[in-house]
PDB file of C-alpha atoms in Angstrom:
ATOM      1  CA  MET A  30      -7.754  30.612  -8.656  1.00 40.00           C
ATOM      2  CA  THR A  31      -8.113  29.724  -4.955  1.00 41.00           C
ATOM      3  CA  ALA A  32     -11.537  28.249  -5.443  1.00 41.00           C
ATOM      4  CA  GLN A  33      -9.973  25.769  -7.929  1.00 53.00           C
ATOM      5  CA  PHE A  34      -7.378  24.528  -5.543  1.00 58.00           C
ATOM      6  CA  HIS A  35      -8.353  21.083  -4.274  1.00 59.00           C
ATOM      7  CA  HIS A  36      -6.266  18.592  -2.453  1.00 64.00           C
ATOM      8  CA  VAL A  37      -7.720  15.713  -0.358  1.00 77.00           C
ATOM      9  CA  PRO A  38      -5.407  15.110   2.597  1.00 90.00           C
ATOM     10  CA  VAL A  39      -3.980  11.532   2.204  1.00 93.00           C
ATOM     11  CA  LEU A  40      -3.414   9.210   5.271  1.00 96.00           C
ATOM     12  CA  ALA A  41      -4.761  12.029   7.393  1.00 96.00           C
ATOM     13  CA  GLU A  42      -6.058   9.848  10.214  1.00 96.00           C
ATOM     14  CA  PRO A  43      -2.811   7.879  10.921  1.00 97.00           C
ATOM     15  CA  ALA A  44      -0.685  11.009  10.233  1.00 98.00           C
ATOM     16  CA  ILE A  45      -2.528  13.135  12.807  1.00 98.00           C
ATOM     17  CA  ALA A  46      -2.696  10.304  15.239  1.00 98.00           C
ATOM     18  CA  GLY A  47       0.985   9.604  14.879  1.00 98.00           C
ATOM     19  CA  LEU A  48       1.925  13.260  15.581  1.00 98.00           C
ATOM     20  CA  GLU A  49      -0.022  13.066  18.851  1.00 98.00           C
ATOM     21  CA  ILE A  50      -1.068  16.713  18.807  1.00 98.00           C
ATOM     22  CA  ILE A  51      -0.858  18.384  22.237  1.00 98.00           C
ATOM     23  CA  SER A  52      -2.673  21.393  23.628  1.00 98.00           C
ATOM     24  CA  GLY A  53      -0.716  24.553  23.168  1.00 98.00           C
ATOM     25  CA  GLY A  54       1.729  22.854  20.794  1.00 98.00           C
ATOM     26  CA  ILE A  55       3.292  24.381  17.696  1.00 98.00           C
ATOM     27  CA  TYR A  56       3.417  22.429  14.518  1.00 98.00           C
ATOM     28  CA  LEU A  57       5.064  22.839  11.077  1.00 98.00           C
ATOM     29  CA  ASP A  58       3.236  21.695   7.858  1.00 98.00           C
ATOM     30  CA  CYS A  59       6.025  21.722   5.344  1.00 98.00           C
ATOM     31  CA  THR A  60       3.642  21.263   2.375  1.00 95.00           C
ATOM     32  CA  VAL A  61       0.528  23.077   3.371  1.00 95.00           C
ATOM     33  CA  GLY A  62      -1.289  22.544   0.011  1.00 92.00           C
ATOM     34  CA  GLY A  63      -4.925  23.668   0.470  1.00 91.00           C
ATOM     35  CA  GLY A  64      -4.675  23.406   4.204  1.00 94.00           C
ATOM     36  CA  GLY A  65      -6.223  19.970   4.631  1.00 94.00           C
ATOM     37  CA  HIS A  66      -3.786  18.385   6.960  1.00 96.00           C
ATOM     38  CA  SER A  67      -3.169  21.769   8.738  1.00 97.00           C
ATOM     39  CA  SER A  68      -6.886  22.165   9.558  1.00 97.00           C
ATOM     40  CA  LEU A  69      -6.952  18.771  11.166  1.00 97.00           C
ATOM     41  CA  ILE A  70      -3.813  19.566  13.213  1.00 98.00           C
ATOM     42  CA  LEU A  71      -5.414  22.784  14.422  1.00 98.00           C
ATOM     43  CA  GLN A  72      -8.547  20.996  15.350  1.00 97.00           C
ATOM     44  CA  ALA A  73      -6.855  18.173  17.239  1.00 97.00           C
ATOM     45  CA  ALA A  74      -6.159  20.007  20.442  1.00 97.00           C
ATOM     46  CA  GLU A  75      -6.658  23.353  22.231  1.00 97.00           C
ATOM     47  CA  ASN A  76      -4.607  26.459  21.275  1.00 97.00           C
ATOM     48  CA  VAL A  77      -2.537  24.671  18.680  1.00 98.00           C
ATOM     49  CA  ARG A  78      -0.313  27.015  16.603  1.00 98.00           C
ATOM     50  CA  LEU A  79       0.981  26.191  13.089  1.00 98.00           C
ATOM     51  CA  VAL A  80       3.405  27.383  10.509  1.00 98.00           C
ATOM     52  CA  GLY A  81       2.535  26.412   6.955  1.00 98.00           C
ATOM     53  CA  ILE A  82       5.038  26.211   4.074  1.00 98.00           C
ATOM     54  CA  ASP A  83       4.434  25.849   0.331  1.00 96.00           C
ATOM     55  CA  ARG A  84       6.227  26.798  -2.865  1.00 95.00           C
ATOM     56  CA  ASP A  85       2.922  27.314  -4.649  1.00 93.00           C
ATOM     57  CA  GLU A  86       1.225  30.724  -4.384  1.00 93.00           C
ATOM     58  CA  MET A  87      -2.043  29.125  -5.154  1.00 91.00           C
ATOM     59  CA  ALA A  88      -1.673  26.697  -2.300  1.00 92.00           C
ATOM     60  CA  ILE A  89      -0.772  29.460   0.113  1.00 95.00           C
ATOM     61  CA  ALA A  90      -3.789  31.560  -0.948  1.00 94.00           C
ATOM     62  CA  ALA A  91      -6.141  28.512  -0.676  1.00 94.00           C
ATOM     63  CA  ALA A  92      -4.787  27.542   2.763  1.00 95.00           C
ATOM     64  CA  THR A  93      -5.145  31.135   4.020  1.00 96.00           C
ATOM     65  CA  GLU A  94      -8.728  31.036   2.953  1.00 95.00           C
ATOM     66  CA  LYS A  95      -9.396  27.581   4.432  1.00 95.00           C
ATOM     67  CA  LEU A  96      -7.748  28.397   7.769  1.00 97.00           C
ATOM     68  CA  THR A  97      -9.209  31.875   8.234  1.00 96.00           C
ATOM     69  CA  ASP A  98     -10.891  30.750  11.497  1.00 95.00           C
ATOM     70  CA  TYR A  99      -7.397  30.049  12.897  1.00 95.00           C
ATOM     71  CA  GLU A 100      -5.649  33.113  11.351  1.00 86.00           C
ATOM     72  CA  ASN A 101      -4.288  34.335  14.748  1.00 95.00           C
ATOM     73  CA  ARG A 102      -2.604  30.922  15.361  1.00 97.00           C
ATOM     74  CA  VAL A 103      -1.324  30.352  11.761  1.00 98.00           C
ATOM     75  CA  THR A 104       1.580  31.936   9.853  1.00 97.00           C
ATOM     76  CA  PHE A 105       2.693  31.083   6.347  1.00 97.00           C
ATOM     77  CA  TRP A 106       6.062  31.027   4.584  1.00 98.00           C
ATOM     78  CA  ARG A 107       6.292  30.638   0.851  1.00 97.00           C
ATOM     79  CA  GLY A 108       9.332  28.799  -0.475  1.00 97.00           C
ATOM     80  CA  ASN A 109      11.092  25.430  -0.702  1.00 97.00           C
ATOM     81  CA  PHE A 110      10.776  23.623   2.654  1.00 97.00           C
ATOM     82  CA  CYS A 111      14.550  22.834   2.614  1.00 97.00           C
ATOM     83  CA  GLU A 112      15.288  26.590   2.550  1.00 97.00           C
ATOM     84  CA  TYR A 113      13.088  27.423   5.620  1.00 98.00           C
ATOM     85  CA  LYS A 114      14.767  28.869   8.656  1.00 97.00           C
ATOM     86  CA  PRO A 115      12.634  28.891  11.882  1.00 97.00           C
ATOM     87  CA  ALA A 116      12.727  31.929  14.050  1.00 94.00           C
ATOM     88  CA  PRO A 117      15.536  31.841  16.652  1.00 93.00           C
ATOM     89  CA  ASN A 118      14.777  29.460  19.552  1.00 93.00           C
ATOM     90  CA  LEU A 119      11.655  28.219  17.815  1.00 96.00           C
ATOM     91  CA  LEU A 120      11.242  24.373  18.147  1.00 98.00           C
ATOM     92  CA  PHE A 121       8.213  22.343  16.963  1.00 98.00           C
ATOM     93  CA  ASP A 122       6.194  19.651  18.763  1.00 98.00           C
ATOM     94  CA  GLY A 123       5.577  18.006  15.349  1.00 98.00           C
ATOM     95  CA  ILE A 124       6.508  18.315  11.688  1.00 98.00           C
ATOM     96  CA  LEU A 125       4.469  17.061   8.681  1.00 98.00           C
ATOM     97  CA  ALA A 126       5.388  16.796   5.018  1.00 98.00           C
ATOM     98  CA  ASP A 127       2.970  15.462   2.402  1.00 96.00           C
ATOM     99  CA  LEU A 128       5.056  15.096  -0.728  1.00 94.00           C
ATOM    100  CA  GLY A 129       2.169  14.555  -3.114  1.00 83.00           C
ATOM    101  CA  VAL A 130       1.284  16.862  -5.989  1.00 80.00           C
ATOM    102  CA  SER A 131      -2.115  18.442  -5.416  1.00 71.00           C
ATOM    103  CA  SER A 132      -5.174  17.677  -7.512  1.00 66.00           C
ATOM    104  CA  THR A 133      -5.136  21.288  -8.693  1.00 66.00           C
ATOM    105  CA  GLN A 134      -1.666  21.131  -9.924  1.00 65.00           C
ATOM    106  CA  PHE A 135      -2.535  18.135 -12.069  1.00 64.00           C
ATOM    107  CA  ASP A 136      -6.004  19.507 -13.115  1.00 66.00           C
ATOM    108  CA  VAL A 137      -5.063  23.076 -14.163  1.00 72.00           C
ATOM    109  CA  ALA A 138      -3.784  22.372 -17.707  1.00 68.00           C
ATOM    110  CA  GLU A 139      -1.704  25.464 -18.096  1.00 72.00           C
ATOM    111  CA  ARG A 140       0.553  24.325 -15.313  1.00 79.00           C
ATOM    112  CA  GLY A 141       1.782  21.484 -17.425  1.00 72.00           C
ATOM    113  CA  PHE A 142       1.837  18.675 -14.797  1.00 77.00           C
ATOM    114  CA  SER A 143      -0.599  16.496 -16.706  1.00 83.00           C
ATOM    115  CA  PHE A 144      -1.160  15.480 -20.311  1.00 84.00           C
ATOM    116  CA  ARG A 145      -4.899  14.940 -20.059  1.00 83.00           C
ATOM    117  CA  GLU A 146      -5.294  18.349 -21.688  1.00 86.00           C
ATOM    118  CA  SER A 147      -2.949  20.484 -23.627  1.00 91.00           C
ATOM    119  CA  GLY A 148      -0.860  22.917 -21.629  1.00 93.00           C
ATOM    120  CA  ASP A 149       2.454  24.574 -21.564  1.00 94.00           C
ATOM    121  CA  LEU A 150       5.470  22.451 -20.621  1.00 96.00           C
ATOM    122  CA  ASP A 151       5.931  24.213 -17.304  1.00 95.00           C
ATOM    123  CA  MET A 152       5.749  21.865 -14.205  1.00 94.00           C
ATOM    124  CA  ARG A 153       7.039  24.552 -11.806  1.00 94.00           C
ATOM    125  CA  MET A 154       5.672  24.396  -8.320  1.00 93.00           C
ATOM    126  CA  ASP A 155       7.141  27.823  -7.725  1.00 94.00           C
ATOM    127  CA  ASN A 156       6.550  30.048 -10.706  1.00 92.00           C
ATOM    128  CA  ARG A 157       9.377  32.393  -9.538  1.00 95.00           C
ATOM    129  CA  GLN A 158      12.004  29.842 -10.595  1.00 96.00           C
ATOM    130  CA  THR A 159      13.383  29.899 -14.122  1.00 96.00           C
ATOM    131  CA  LEU A 160      13.841  26.215 -14.990  1.00 97.00           C
ATOM    132  CA  THR A 161      10.747  24.685 -16.729  1.00 97.00           C
ATOM    133  CA  ALA A 162      10.050  21.317 -18.281  1.00 97.00           C
ATOM    134  CA  ALA A 163      10.289  23.010 -21.727  1.00 98.00           C
ATOM    135  CA  GLU A 164      13.884  23.972 -21.020  1.00 98.00           C
ATOM    136  CA  ILE A 165      14.804  20.420 -20.162  1.00 98.00           C
ATOM    137  CA  VAL A 166      12.898  18.809 -23.002  1.00 98.00           C
ATOM    138  CA  ASN A 167      14.072  21.151 -25.732  1.00 98.00           C
ATOM    139  CA  HIS A 168      17.676  21.820 -24.636  1.00 98.00           C
ATOM    140  CA  TYR A 169      19.111  19.009 -22.586  1.00 98.00           C
ATOM    141  CA  LYS A 170      21.352  16.495 -24.365  1.00 98.00           C
ATOM    142  CA  GLU A 171      19.945  13.030 -25.258  1.00 98.00           C
ATOM    143  CA  VAL A 172      21.959  11.239 -22.616  1.00 98.00           C
ATOM    144  CA  GLU A 173      20.965  13.778 -19.937  1.00 98.00           C
ATOM    145  CA  LEU A 174      17.283  13.191 -20.804  1.00 98.00           C
ATOM    146  CA  ALA A 175      17.707   9.373 -20.800  1.00 98.00           C
ATOM    147  CA  ASN A 176      19.320   9.565 -17.344  1.00 98.00           C
ATOM    148  CA  ILE A 177      16.514  11.735 -15.950  1.00 98.00           C
ATOM    149  CA  PHE A 178      13.809   9.438 -17.230  1.00 98.00           C
ATOM    150  CA  PHE A 179      15.600   6.303 -15.993  1.00 98.00           C
ATOM    151  CA  LYS A 180      16.721   7.565 -12.580  1.00 97.00           C
ATOM    152  CA  LEU A 181      13.758   9.792 -11.674  1.00 97.00           C
ATOM    153  CA  GLY A 182      10.914   8.022 -13.578  1.00 96.00           C
ATOM    154  CA  GLU A 183      12.275   4.493 -13.420  1.00 95.00           C
ATOM    155  CA  GLU A 184      11.403   4.335 -17.167  1.00 97.00           C
ATOM    156  CA  ARG A 185      12.904   1.234 -18.792  1.00 96.00           C
ATOM    157  CA  LEU A 186      12.479   2.720 -22.278  1.00 97.00           C
ATOM    158  CA  SER A 187      14.361   5.888 -21.274  1.00 98.00           C
ATOM    159  CA  ARG A 188      16.838   5.803 -24.090  1.00 98.00           C
ATOM    160  CA  ARG A 189      14.250   5.194 -26.808  1.00 98.00           C
ATOM    161  CA  ILE A 190      12.098   8.076 -25.465  1.00 98.00           C
ATOM    162  CA  ALA A 191      15.023  10.450 -25.088  1.00 98.00           C
ATOM    163  CA  ARG A 192      16.022   9.768 -28.733  1.00 98.00           C
ATOM    164  CA  GLN A 193      12.472  10.388 -29.994  1.00 98.00           C
ATOM    165  CA  ILE A 194      12.321  13.704 -28.064  1.00 98.00           C
ATOM    166  CA  VAL A 195      15.624  14.887 -29.469  1.00 98.00           C
ATOM    167  CA  GLU A 196      14.526  13.975 -32.999  1.00 98.00           C
ATOM    168  CA  LYS A 197      11.092  15.656 -32.794  1.00 98.00           C
ATOM    169  CA  ARG A 198      11.820  18.717 -30.711  1.00 97.00           C
ATOM    170  CA  PRO A 199      11.020  21.555 -30.118  1.00 97.00           C
ATOM    171  CA  PHE A 200       7.914  20.783 -28.200  1.00 98.00           C
ATOM    172  CA  LYS A 201       5.555  23.542 -26.876  1.00 96.00           C
ATOM    173  CA  THR A 202       2.718  21.592 -25.190  1.00 96.00           C
ATOM    174  CA  THR A 203       2.183  18.577 -22.874  1.00 96.00           C
ATOM    175  CA  LEU A 204       0.060  16.770 -25.435  1.00 96.00           C
ATOM    176  CA  GLU A 205       2.692  17.187 -28.163  1.00 97.00           C
ATOM    177  CA  LEU A 206       5.230  15.540 -25.857  1.00 97.00           C
ATOM    178  CA  ALA A 207       2.907  12.823 -24.621  1.00 96.00           C
ATOM    179  CA  ASN A 208       1.894  11.880 -28.272  1.00 96.00           C
ATOM    180  CA  ALA A 209       5.543  11.696 -29.317  1.00 97.00           C
ATOM    181  CA  ILE A 210       6.359   9.373 -26.471  1.00 97.00           C
ATOM    182  CA  SER A 211       3.300   7.123 -27.286  1.00 96.00           C
ATOM    183  CA  ALA A 212       4.373   6.966 -30.956  1.00 95.00           C
ATOM    184  CA  CYS A 213       7.831   5.586 -30.211  1.00 96.00           C
ATOM    185  CA  VAL A 214       6.982   2.818 -27.763  1.00 94.00           C
ATOM    186  CA  PRO A 215       5.761  -0.730 -28.640  1.00 93.00           C
ATOM    187  CA  ALA A 216       2.044  -1.400 -28.855  1.00 90.00           C
ATOM    188  CA  SER A 217       2.153  -3.536 -25.775  1.00 87.00           C
ATOM    189  CA  TYR A 218       3.539  -0.561 -23.847  1.00 88.00           C
ATOM    190  CA  ARG A 219       0.835   1.808 -25.140  1.00 85.00           C
ATOM    191  CA  ASN A 220      -1.796  -0.638 -23.982  1.00 84.00           C
ATOM    192  CA  GLY A 221      -0.372  -1.134 -20.506  1.00 80.00           C
ATOM    193  CA  ARG A 222      -1.886  -0.161 -17.183  1.00 81.00           C
ATOM    194  CA  ILE A 223      -0.633   3.395 -17.261  1.00 88.00           C
ATOM    195  CA  HIS A 224      -0.092   5.880 -20.114  1.00 92.00           C
ATOM    196  CA  PRO A 225       3.325   5.409 -21.729  1.00 95.00           C
ATOM    197  CA  ALA A 226       4.221   9.077 -20.872  1.00 95.00           C
ATOM    198  CA  THR A 227       3.392   8.787 -17.149  1.00 94.00           C
ATOM    199  CA  ARG A 228       6.937   7.929 -15.941  1.00 95.00           C
ATOM    200  CA  THR A 229       8.501  10.505 -18.273  1.00 97.00           C
ATOM    201  CA  PHE A 230       6.275  13.210 -16.932  1.00 95.00           C
ATOM    202  CA  GLN A 231       6.975  12.229 -13.344  1.00 94.00           C
ATOM    203  CA  ALA A 232      10.775  12.412 -14.027  1.00 97.00           C
ATOM    204  CA  LEU A 233      10.419  15.803 -15.623  1.00 97.00           C
ATOM    205  CA  ARG A 234       8.372  17.165 -12.702  1.00 95.00           C
ATOM    206  CA  ILE A 235      10.903  15.785 -10.121  1.00 96.00           C
ATOM    207  CA  ALA A 236      13.835  17.273 -12.117  1.00 98.00           C
ATOM    208  CA  VAL A 237      12.181  20.683 -12.655  1.00 97.00           C
ATOM    209  CA  ASN A 238      11.488  21.083  -8.980  1.00 96.00           C
ATOM    210  CA  ARG A 239      14.587  19.292  -7.732  1.00 97.00           C
ATOM    211  CA  GLU A 240      12.370  17.297  -5.534  1.00 96.00           C
ATOM    212  CA  LEU A 241      14.782  14.569  -4.412  1.00 97.00           C
ATOM    213  CA  GLU A 242      17.648  16.990  -3.682  1.00 97.00           C
ATOM    214  CA  SER A 243      15.228  19.171  -1.710  1.00 98.00           C
ATOM    215  CA  LEU A 244      13.955  16.194   0.266  1.00 98.00           C
ATOM    216  CA  GLU A 245      17.387  14.947   1.102  1.00 98.00           C
ATOM    217  CA  LYS A 246      18.554  18.385   2.269  1.00 98.00           C
ATOM    218  CA  TRP A 247      15.354  18.878   4.293  1.00 98.00           C
ATOM    219  CA  LEU A 248      15.684  15.532   6.071  1.00 98.00           C
ATOM    220  CA  THR A 249      19.138  16.519   7.314  1.00 98.00           C
ATOM    221  CA  ILE A 250      17.959  19.677   8.915  1.00 98.00           C
ATOM    222  CA  ALA A 251      14.272  19.170   9.887  1.00 98.00           C
ATOM    223  CA  PRO A 252      15.092  17.073  13.044  1.00 98.00           C
ATOM    224  CA  ASN A 253      16.946  20.086  14.403  1.00 97.00           C
ATOM    225  CA  TRP A 254      13.678  21.991  14.389  1.00 98.00           C
ATOM    226  CA  LEU A 255      11.965  19.459  16.716  1.00 98.00           C
ATOM    227  CA  LYS A 256      11.691  19.578  20.472  1.00 98.00           C
ATOM    228  CA  THR A 257      12.996  16.421  22.208  1.00 97.00           C
ATOM    229  CA  GLY A 258      10.069  14.037  21.916  1.00 98.00           C
ATOM    230  CA  GLY A 259       8.690  15.862  18.917  1.00 98.00           C
ATOM    231  CA  LYS A 260       7.571  13.786  15.944  1.00 98.00           C
ATOM    232  CA  ILE A 261       8.051  14.032  12.212  1.00 98.00           C
ATOM    233  CA  ALA A 262       5.698  12.509   9.671  1.00 98.00           C
ATOM    234  CA  VAL A 263       6.470  12.175   5.977  1.00 98.00           C
ATOM    235  CA  ILE A 264       3.999  10.997   3.347  1.00 98.00           C
ATOM    236  CA  THR A 265       5.565   9.850   0.060  1.00 97.00           C
ATOM    237  CA  PHE A 266       4.070   8.813  -3.280  1.00 94.00           C
ATOM    238  CA  HIS A 267       6.776   6.877  -5.100  1.00 92.00           C
ATOM    239  CA  SER A 268       9.525   4.496  -4.166  1.00 93.00           C
ATOM    240  CA  LEU A 269      12.362   6.971  -4.756  1.00 95.00           C
ATOM    241  CA  GLU A 270      11.057   9.242  -2.022  1.00 96.00           C
ATOM    242  CA  ASP A 271      10.048   6.491   0.321  1.00 97.00           C
ATOM    243  CA  ARG A 272      13.510   4.900   0.058  1.00 97.00           C
ATOM    244  CA  ILE A 273      15.219   8.217   0.969  1.00 98.00           C
ATOM    245  CA  VAL A 274      12.912   8.715   3.997  1.00 98.00           C
ATOM    246  CA  LYS A 275      13.195   5.132   5.154  1.00 98.00           C
ATOM    247  CA  HIS A 276      16.947   5.066   5.098  1.00 98.00           C
ATOM    248  CA  THR A 277      17.469   8.609   6.440  1.00 98.00           C
ATOM    249  CA  PHE A 278      15.152   8.067   9.430  1.00 98.00           C
ATOM    250  CA  ARG A 279      16.878   4.727  10.207  1.00 97.00           C
ATOM    251  CA  GLU A 280      20.385   6.212   9.955  1.00 97.00           C
ATOM    252  CA  ASP A 281      19.877   9.407  11.789  1.00 97.00           C
ATOM    253  CA  ASP A 282      20.940   9.157  15.464  1.00 96.00           C
ATOM    254  CA  ARG A 283      18.747  12.144  16.375  1.00 97.00           C
ATOM    255  CA  LEU A 284      15.696  10.136  15.541  1.00 98.00           C
ATOM    256  CA  GLN A 285      13.857   6.976  16.701  1.00 98.00           C
ATOM    257  CA  VAL A 286      11.740   5.320  13.973  1.00 98.00           C
ATOM    258  CA  LEU A 287       8.114   4.911  15.052  1.00 98.00           C
ATOM    259  CA  THR A 288       6.928   3.073  11.973  1.00 97.00           C
ATOM    260  CA  LYS A 289       8.797  -0.272  11.809  1.00 92.00           C
ATOM    261  CA  LYS A 290       6.296  -1.184   8.969  1.00 96.00           C
ATOM    262  CA  VAL A 291       5.304   1.655   6.588  1.00 97.00           C
ATOM    263  CA  ILE A 292       1.629   2.844   6.852  1.00 98.00           C
ATOM    264  CA  ILE A 293      -0.424   2.677   3.721  1.00 97.00           C
ATOM    265  CA  ALA A 294      -3.991   3.726   2.865  1.00 96.00           C
ATOM    266  CA  SER A 295      -6.923   1.524   3.852  1.00 95.00           C
ATOM    267  CA  ASP A 296      -9.170  -0.079   1.209  1.00 95.00           C
ATOM    268  CA  ALA A 297     -11.841   2.417   2.134  1.00 95.00           C
ATOM    269  CA  GLU A 298      -9.568   5.417   1.619  1.00 94.00           C
ATOM    270  CA  ILE A 299      -8.304   4.089  -1.654  1.00 94.00           C
ATOM    271  CA  LYS A 300     -11.898   3.660  -2.825  1.00 94.00           C
ATOM    272  CA  SER A 301     -12.817   7.215  -1.911  1.00 93.00           C
ATOM    273  CA  ASN A 302      -9.551   8.662  -3.079  1.00 90.00           C
ATOM    274  CA  PRO A 303      -7.735   6.570  -5.755  1.00 88.00           C
ATOM    275  CA  ARG A 304      -4.630   8.811  -5.561  1.00 85.00           C
ATOM    276  CA  SER A 305      -3.927   7.446  -2.025  1.00 91.00           C
ATOM    277  CA  ARG A 306      -3.078   4.097  -3.494  1.00 92.00           C
ATOM    278  CA  SER A 307       0.627   4.797  -3.724  1.00 93.00           C
ATOM    279  CA  ALA A 308       0.851   6.814  -0.514  1.00 96.00           C
ATOM    280  CA  LYS A 309       3.197   5.777   2.315  1.00 97.00           C
ATOM    281  CA  LEU A 310       3.575   7.233   5.803  1.00 98.00           C
ATOM    282  CA  ARG A 311       6.676   7.012   7.932  1.00 98.00           C
ATOM    283  CA  LEU A 312       7.048   8.568  11.398  1.00 98.00           C
ATOM    284  CA  ALA A 313      10.000   9.191  13.713  1.00 98.00           C
ATOM    285  CA  GLN A 314      10.579  10.900  17.084  1.00 98.00           C
ATOM    286  CA  ARG A 315      13.352  13.287  18.116  1.00 98.00           C
ATOM    287  CA  ILE A 316      15.428  11.783  20.930  1.00 96.00           C
ATOM    288  CA  GLU A 317      18.201  13.219  23.032  1.00 84.00           C
ATOM    289  CA  GLN A 318      21.549  13.032  21.187  1.00 67.00           C
ATOM    290  CA  GLY A 319      23.276   9.760  22.275  1.00 52.00           C
ATOM    291  CA  ALA A 320      20.199   8.574  24.161  1.00 47.00           C
TER     292      ALA A 320
END
């Protein structure tokens, strides 16, 4: 499966530049993915060390393979980044989190992240957890579903879609669910810029993996892992995440915001990697408490 894992590092140039990698520094990649950003961090200066985190065993395996030339300078930890605990007295010169879903997670049908092909309603980034999209879709109450779709997917037809799901369930596959959603929305919605199931699937993925709760918890503890002067870079892919990062950075007296204006992908990057279109990068620096 490692050969299939593919994730183009988004906003790599401004992220690596913003972290200002130093020789002999130690860095934390909280979402190592296939190792794209990590390899750039390791190449950026002499004798850089790195800890890579990911929930996904495929990602850890792929990153291990990609970073084999640096194996004596890299360690991995599998799990949710908000549950990571650095070794005693370990502080980082920089921390990176790319919150995007990898191409592989979308492209491997059986993982259930996409409705381009039929797959199980799974959507777990960590297959050790019990909660799946099928559990939510087939067992949650109509009002709970509507709230998830509205709050996490910003889906304006959330109530209509939730009603349709409750009437038509149980669902076994991603295509069954996507087709049911398409069938209950107006024709104008079906013919819109994105597939009518896109926001619902986004909401389900966020709910299954508790992405926003994990991000909020992580943002409260990650600054404690930084040396004074160390930098933290976060790449988000939708407005809910970006809003959390923006406000948390601004309100945290341990941090000084470095990106007064959010950094987005260049036209050239968007052309070569369309998934970078919605990416946003924010950076902050650890300062002395009360400085």
